[in-house]
Amino acid sequence: MKKLSQGRKYKQYGWLIFILIFYIVVKMVINSEPLISISNSSLKIGLFNFYKKPLAVEPEYQFALRPLIQISAYQTDLTGNHPLKPFSNADQHGVRHWLGTDKLGRDVLAGFIGGFELALIISLSVGILSGLITVLAGAMGAYYRRYPKKTTKLRRFILVICLVKFVFLSAWYLLGIYSIIPFIMFTLILLGAVILILKLPIKSNNVNVTIPISSFNRRFLEFFQPIPDLIFLMLFALLFERMSLTGLIFILIILRVPYGSYYLQSLAHQFVHKQHIDQAKSMGLSSMRIVFQHLIPLMIPGTAVFMVLSASRAVLSESALAFLGIGPTGDYITWGSMIRLGLTNLDMWWVSFFPILGLVLLSLVYQKIAKAFQKVQAK
């Protein structure tokens, strides 16, 4: 019975391991390049290569672990009798297309795997990053509402200037003025400036005021809540035509932060009144140490629930954009673009059926993981 309870305790991690194992297995079955290759003393891993187009001439490998079927999702064949239905016989080139092909001869299984790769990248990136941001914002909002942080009007004005500067940096990045690396560098510089402003003493004759983190989280949610995420995504995609895939992930994170910050702030209110928090405060521990060592660990199960649900929502949002034919993923073969292609011609029903099935199954798996974390949170 003890082993059974321990197995149920780590059930949520089992689903995550299942997703990763499934991904590696399918990449061993069908891939656009060798799973592991060595050429010119360089090692290359053939994972998360959804963007790879077929090469005219394949390079010479010193060692190559090839998949069972080596084909790219972008590889067309206009000479055959396409589209082919699922589980059809091999085409004139002797290639077996297990899930059929579209009218251009592109392999549906290869496109399905490419869409699955993109869904994993977007969902994991949005889920993890939005969770890290919101757990900090929620914990600080609840903590500073219980123990208000006093500051001067001058310091508060400088913090607002830094926030406005970050908004402009984000807009410049989405417009394609500079790449992700300069954006990260400037963001770290701003973050360092904020830390210095909070740490260094600033002499001012102005009266002390509080930093309203809790109120900011609530106002931030009130601004985004009335409008659906898809409307914001369409607006951003039309405004920032040169937006990259990382830009889309950045926007998806921004759309999830208001909900997560307010939800985790309400969760943190349940823990900030605990006795050990008061004892740590009376012992003179710094606010950041109390937040990171004593408050955030209590919020991990709730944060995990939000991260998983954000990952599921990010996949559906990206697929909706790709289905409409807008956004940075329009140049890739994704589940949304395959659904759009299949619905334009119902004679190729399989082109849209398998991506829809993939979206449903991936969303159900994420829901299973979220429910497992909710049970841990309830204990």
Coordinates of C-alpha atoms in Angstrom, one line a residue:
M1 CA 0.0 0.0 0.0
K2 CA 2.9 2.4 0.8
K3 CA 4.4 1.8 -2.7
L4 CA 1.0 2.3 -4.3
S5 CA 0.6 5.7 -2.5
Q6 CA 4.0 6.8 -3.5
G7 CA 3.2 5.9 -7.2
R8 CA 0.1 8.0 -7.0
K9 CA 2.1 10.8 -5.4
Y10 CA 4.4 11.1 -8.4
K11 CA 1.7 10.4 -11.0
Q12 CA 2.0 13.9 -12.5
Y13 CA 5.7 13.4 -13.3
G14 CA 4.9 10.1 -15.0
W15 CA 2.7 11.9 -17.5
L16 CA 5.5 14.3 -18.3
I17 CA 8.0 11.5 -18.7
F18 CA 5.5 9.7 -21.0
I19 CA 5.3 12.8 -23.3
L20 CA 9.1 13.0 -23.6
I21 CA 9.5 9.2 -24.2
F22 CA 6.7 9.3 -26.8
Y23 CA 8.4 12.2 -28.6
I24 CA 11.8 10.5 -28.7
V25 CA 10.2 7.2 -29.9
V26 CA 8.3 8.9 -32.8
K27 CA 11.5 10.8 -33.8
M28 CA 13.3 7.4 -34.0
V29 CA 10.5 6.2 -36.4
I30 CA 10.3 9.2 -38.7
N31 CA 12.7 12.2 -38.9
S32 CA 14.1 14.6 -41.5
E33 CA 17.7 13.8 -40.5
P34 CA 19.6 11.2 -38.4
L35 CA 18.7 11.1 -34.8
I36 CA 22.4 11.2 -33.9
S37 CA 25.1 12.1 -36.5
I38 CA 28.8 12.7 -36.4
S39 CA 30.5 14.6 -39.3
N40 CA 33.8 16.5 -39.3
S41 CA 34.2 15.9 -35.6
S42 CA 30.9 17.6 -34.8
L43 CA 28.0 15.9 -33.0
K44 CA 24.5 16.7 -34.1
I45 CA 21.2 15.6 -32.4
G46 CA 18.1 15.5 -34.7
L47 CA 15.5 16.7 -32.2
F48 CA 13.2 19.7 -32.3
N49 CA 14.0 20.2 -36.0
F50 CA 10.5 21.0 -37.1
Y51 CA 11.8 23.9 -39.3
K52 CA 14.2 21.7 -41.4
K53 CA 13.6 21.7 -45.1
P54 CA 14.8 18.8 -47.2
L55 CA 18.5 19.0 -48.4
A56 CA 19.3 18.7 -52.0
V57 CA 22.5 16.8 -51.2
E58 CA 22.8 14.9 -47.9
P59 CA 26.2 15.5 -46.2
E60 CA 28.5 12.6 -45.6
Y61 CA 28.4 11.3 -42.0
Q62 CA 31.1 9.4 -40.1
F63 CA 28.4 7.9 -38.0
A64 CA 24.6 8.3 -38.3
L65 CA 21.8 6.7 -36.3
R66 CA 19.0 6.9 -38.9
P67 CA 15.3 6.7 -38.2
L68 CA 13.1 4.0 -39.8
I69 CA 11.7 6.6 -42.2
Q70 CA 13.8 9.6 -43.1
I71 CA 11.6 12.2 -44.7
S72 CA 10.9 15.9 -44.1
A73 CA 7.4 17.4 -43.6
Y74 CA 8.2 20.0 -46.3
Q75 CA 9.3 17.4 -48.9
T76 CA 6.8 17.5 -51.8
D77 CA 6.2 15.0 -54.6
L78 CA 4.2 16.3 -57.6
T79 CA 4.9 13.2 -59.7
G80 CA 2.9 10.7 -57.8
N81 CA -0.8 9.9 -57.3
H82 CA -1.4 12.2 -54.4
P83 CA -3.1 12.6 -52.0
L84 CA -2.7 9.1 -50.6
K85 CA -5.0 7.8 -47.9
P86 CA -3.7 6.5 -44.5
F87 CA -2.1 3.1 -44.6
S88 CA -2.0 3.1 -48.4
N89 CA 0.6 1.1 -50.3
A90 CA 4.0 2.6 -50.9
D91 CA 4.3 5.3 -53.6
Q92 CA 6.3 4.9 -56.8
H93 CA 9.5 5.7 -54.9
G94 CA 8.9 2.9 -52.5
V95 CA 8.1 5.2 -49.5
R96 CA 5.4 4.1 -47.2
H97 CA 3.2 7.0 -45.9
W98 CA 1.5 5.6 -42.8
L99 CA -0.9 8.5 -42.3
G100 CA -1.2 9.4 -46.0
T101 CA -0.1 12.5 -47.8
D102 CA -1.7 15.8 -48.9
K103 CA -2.2 17.0 -52.4
L104 CA 1.4 18.1 -52.7
G105 CA 2.7 14.7 -51.7
R106 CA 3.8 15.9 -48.2
D107 CA 3.9 13.2 -45.6
V108 CA 1.1 13.7 -43.0
L109 CA 2.9 11.8 -40.2
A110 CA 6.0 13.9 -40.7
G111 CA 3.9 17.1 -40.5
F112 CA 2.1 15.7 -37.4
I113 CA 5.4 15.2 -35.7
G114 CA 6.6 18.6 -36.7
G115 CA 3.5 20.2 -35.2
F116 CA 3.9 18.1 -32.1
E117 CA 7.5 19.5 -31.7
L118 CA 6.3 23.0 -32.1
A119 CA 3.5 22.4 -29.6
L120 CA 6.0 21.1 -27.1
I121 CA 8.4 24.0 -27.5
I122 CA 5.6 26.6 -27.1
S123 CA 3.8 24.9 -24.3
L124 CA 6.9 24.2 -22.2
S125 CA 8.3 27.7 -22.8
V126 CA 5.1 29.5 -21.9
G127 CA 4.3 27.2 -19.0
I128 CA 7.7 27.4 -17.3
L129 CA 8.5 31.1 -17.9
S130 CA 5.0 32.3 -17.0
G131 CA 5.0 30.2 -13.9
L132 CA 8.4 31.6 -12.7
I133 CA 7.2 35.2 -13.3
T134 CA 3.8 34.8 -11.7
V135 CA 4.9 32.9 -8.6
L136 CA 7.3 35.7 -7.8
A137 CA 4.7 38.4 -8.5
G138 CA 2.0 36.6 -6.5
A139 CA 4.2 35.9 -3.6
M140 CA 5.5 39.5 -3.4
G141 CA 2.0 40.9 -3.8
A142 CA 0.7 38.9 -0.9
Y143 CA 3.8 39.5 1.3
Y144 CA 3.9 43.3 0.8
R145 CA 0.2 43.5 1.4
R146 CA 0.7 41.9 4.8
Y147 CA 4.0 43.8 5.4
P148 CA 3.8 47.0 3.3
K149 CA 7.1 48.2 1.9
K150 CA 7.7 51.9 2.4
T151 CA 9.7 53.9 -0.2
T152 CA 10.0 57.5 -1.3
K153 CA 8.1 59.1 -4.1
L154 CA 11.4 59.6 -6.0
R155 CA 12.3 55.9 -5.9
R156 CA 8.7 55.0 -6.9
F157 CA 8.9 57.4 -9.9
I158 CA 12.3 55.8 -11.0
L159 CA 10.7 52.3 -10.8
V160 CA 7.8 53.5 -13.0
I161 CA 10.4 54.8 -15.6
C162 CA 12.1 51.5 -15.6
L163 CA 8.8 49.7 -16.2
V164 CA 8.0 52.0 -19.1
K165 CA 11.4 51.4 -20.5
F166 CA 10.8 47.7 -20.4
V167 CA 7.6 48.1 -22.3
F168 CA 9.4 50.0 -25.0
L169 CA 12.2 47.4 -25.2
S170 CA 9.5 44.7 -25.6
A171 CA 7.8 46.6 -28.4
W172 CA 11.2 47.1 -30.2
Y173 CA 11.9 43.5 -29.9
L174 CA 8.5 42.5 -31.3
L175 CA 9.0 44.9 -34.2
G176 CA 12.2 43.1 -35.1
I177 CA 14.5 46.1 -34.4
Y178 CA 16.9 43.8 -32.5
S179 CA 17.1 40.0 -31.7
I180 CA 16.5 38.1 -28.5
I181 CA 20.0 38.3 -27.2
P182 CA 20.1 42.2 -27.0
F183 CA 16.6 42.1 -25.5
I184 CA 17.7 39.8 -22.7
M185 CA 20.9 41.9 -22.1
F186 CA 18.9 45.1 -21.8
T187 CA 16.3 43.4 -19.6
L188 CA 19.0 42.2 -17.2
I189 CA 20.5 45.7 -17.1
L190 CA 17.0 47.1 -16.2
L191 CA 16.6 44.4 -13.6
G192 CA 19.9 45.2 -12.1
A193 CA 19.0 48.9 -12.0
V194 CA 15.7 48.1 -10.2
I195 CA 17.6 46.0 -7.6
L196 CA 20.1 48.9 -7.0
I197 CA 17.3 51.4 -6.7
L198 CA 15.6 49.2 -4.0
K199 CA 18.9 48.6 -2.2
L200 CA 20.7 52.0 -2.3
P201 CA 19.6 54.7 0.1
I202 CA 18.1 57.7 -1.8
K203 CA 17.8 60.9 0.2
S204 CA 14.5 62.6 -0.3
N205 CA 12.3 65.0 1.6
N206 CA 9.2 63.4 0.2
V207 CA 6.9 61.4 2.5
N208 CA 7.1 57.6 2.4
V209 CA 4.6 55.8 0.2
T210 CA 4.0 52.0 -0.3
I211 CA 4.8 49.9 -3.4
P212 CA 1.3 48.7 -4.5
I213 CA 2.3 45.3 -6.0
S214 CA -1.0 43.7 -4.9
S215 CA -3.1 46.5 -6.4
F216 CA -1.0 46.3 -9.6
N217 CA -1.7 42.6 -10.0
R218 CA -5.4 43.2 -9.7
R219 CA -5.4 46.2 -12.1
F220 CA -3.3 44.2 -14.6
L221 CA -5.9 41.4 -14.6
E222 CA -8.9 43.8 -14.9
F223 CA -7.3 45.2 -18.1
F224 CA -6.8 41.8 -19.8
Q225 CA -9.8 39.9 -18.5
P226 CA -12.6 41.4 -20.6
I227 CA -10.9 40.7 -23.9
P228 CA -10.2 37.1 -25.1
D229 CA -6.6 36.1 -25.6
L230 CA -7.2 35.3 -29.3
I231 CA -8.2 39.0 -30.0
F232 CA -4.9 40.2 -28.4
L233 CA -2.9 37.6 -30.4
M234 CA -4.5 38.6 -33.7
L235 CA -3.9 42.3 -32.9
F236 CA -0.3 41.7 -32.0
A237 CA 0.2 39.5 -35.1
L238 CA -1.1 42.2 -37.3
L239 CA 0.8 45.0 -35.6
F240 CA 4.1 43.2 -35.5
E241 CA 4.4 41.6 -38.9
R242 CA 8.0 40.7 -38.4
M243 CA 7.3 38.9 -35.1
S244 CA 9.4 35.8 -34.6
L245 CA 8.5 32.5 -32.8
T246 CA 10.2 33.8 -29.7
G247 CA 8.1 37.0 -30.0
L248 CA 4.9 34.9 -30.1
I249 CA 6.1 33.0 -26.9
F250 CA 6.8 36.3 -25.3
I251 CA 3.3 37.6 -26.0
L252 CA 1.7 34.3 -24.8
I253 CA 3.6 34.7 -21.5
I254 CA 2.4 38.3 -21.2
L255 CA -1.2 37.2 -21.7
R256 CA -0.9 34.5 -19.0
V257 CA 0.9 36.7 -16.4
P258 CA -2.1 38.7 -15.2
Y259 CA -4.2 35.6 -14.5
G260 CA -1.4 33.7 -12.8
S261 CA -0.2 36.7 -10.7
Y262 CA -3.7 37.3 -9.3
Y263 CA -4.4 33.6 -8.8
L264 CA -1.1 32.9 -7.1
Q265 CA -1.4 36.0 -5.0
S266 CA -4.7 34.8 -3.6
L267 CA -3.0 31.4 -3.0
A268 CA -0.1 33.1 -1.2
H269 CA -2.6 35.0 1.1
Q270 CA -3.4 31.6 2.7
F271 CA 0.3 31.1 3.6
V272 CA 1.6 34.6 4.4
H273 CA -0.3 34.6 7.7
K274 CA 1.3 31.4 8.9
Q275 CA 3.2 31.4 12.2
H276 CA 6.6 30.6 10.7
I277 CA 6.4 33.7 8.4
D278 CA 5.8 35.9 11.4
Q279 CA 8.7 34.3 13.2
A280 CA 11.0 34.8 10.3
K281 CA 10.0 38.5 10.1
S282 CA 10.5 39.0 13.8
M283 CA 14.0 37.4 13.5
G284 CA 15.0 40.2 11.1
L285 CA 15.3 38.1 8.0
S286 CA 15.2 40.0 4.7
S287 CA 11.9 40.2 2.8
M288 CA 13.4 38.4 -0.3
R289 CA 14.7 35.6 1.9
I290 CA 11.4 35.1 3.5
V291 CA 9.6 35.1 0.1
F292 CA 12.0 32.7 -1.6
Q293 CA 12.7 30.3 1.3
H294 CA 9.5 30.3 3.3
L295 CA 6.6 31.5 1.1
I296 CA 7.3 30.3 -2.5
P297 CA 7.9 26.6 -1.5
L298 CA 4.4 26.4 -0.1
M299 CA 3.1 27.7 -3.5
I300 CA 4.8 25.1 -5.7
P301 CA 1.8 22.7 -6.2
G302 CA -0.5 25.7 -7.1
T303 CA 2.2 27.1 -9.4
A304 CA 2.5 23.8 -11.1
V305 CA -1.2 23.7 -11.8
F306 CA -1.1 27.1 -13.4
M307 CA 2.0 26.2 -15.5
V308 CA 0.4 23.1 -16.9
L309 CA -2.9 24.9 -17.7
S310 CA -0.9 27.7 -19.3
A311 CA 1.0 25.2 -21.4
S312 CA -2.3 23.7 -22.7
R313 CA -3.8 27.1 -23.4
A314 CA -0.6 28.2 -25.3
V315 CA -0.9 25.2 -27.7
L316 CA -4.5 26.0 -28.5
S317 CA -3.8 29.7 -29.0
E318 CA -0.9 29.0 -31.4
S319 CA -3.0 26.5 -33.3
A320 CA -5.8 29.0 -33.6
L321 CA -3.4 31.6 -35.1
A322 CA -1.9 29.1 -37.5
F323 CA -5.5 28.0 -38.5
L324 CA -6.3 31.6 -39.4
G325 CA -3.0 31.9 -41.4
I326 CA -1.5 34.7 -39.3
G327 CA 1.4 34.9 -36.9
P328 CA 5.0 33.8 -37.1
T329 CA 4.2 30.0 -37.3
G330 CA 2.5 30.5 -40.7
D331 CA 5.7 29.5 -42.5
Y332 CA 5.9 26.2 -40.6
I333 CA 3.8 23.1 -40.9
T334 CA 1.9 23.1 -37.7
W335 CA -1.2 21.4 -36.4
G336 CA -3.3 24.6 -37.0
S337 CA -2.1 24.9 -40.6
M338 CA -2.7 21.2 -41.3
I339 CA -6.3 21.6 -39.9
R340 CA -6.9 24.5 -42.2
L341 CA -5.6 22.6 -45.2
G342 CA -7.7 19.5 -44.5
L343 CA -10.9 21.5 -44.0
T344 CA -10.5 23.3 -47.3
N345 CA -10.8 19.9 -49.0
L346 CA -12.8 17.3 -47.0
D347 CA -11.7 14.6 -49.4
M348 CA -8.4 14.8 -47.5
W349 CA -10.1 14.4 -44.2
W350 CA -7.0 12.7 -42.7
V351 CA -4.9 15.8 -43.1
S352 CA -7.0 17.6 -40.4
F353 CA -8.2 14.6 -38.4
F354 CA -4.8 13.6 -37.0
P355 CA -3.8 17.1 -35.9
I356 CA -7.2 17.6 -34.2
L357 CA -6.7 14.2 -32.5
G358 CA -3.2 15.4 -31.4
L359 CA -4.6 18.6 -29.9
V360 CA -7.3 16.8 -28.0
L361 CA -5.0 14.2 -26.6
L362 CA -2.2 16.6 -25.6
S363 CA -4.8 18.9 -23.9
L364 CA -6.2 15.9 -22.0
V365 CA -2.7 14.8 -20.9
Y366 CA -2.1 18.4 -19.6
Q367 CA -5.4 18.3 -17.8
K368 CA -4.4 14.9 -16.2
I369 CA -1.2 16.5 -15.0
A370 CA -3.0 19.5 -13.6
K371 CA -5.5 17.4 -11.7
A372 CA -2.6 15.3 -10.2
F373 CA -1.0 18.6 -9.0
Q374 CA -4.3 19.8 -7.6
K375 CA -4.6 16.6 -5.5
V376 CA -1.1 17.3 -4.1
Q377 CA -2.2 20.9 -3.4
A378 CA -5.3 19.8 -1.6
K379 CA -3.3 17.6 0.9

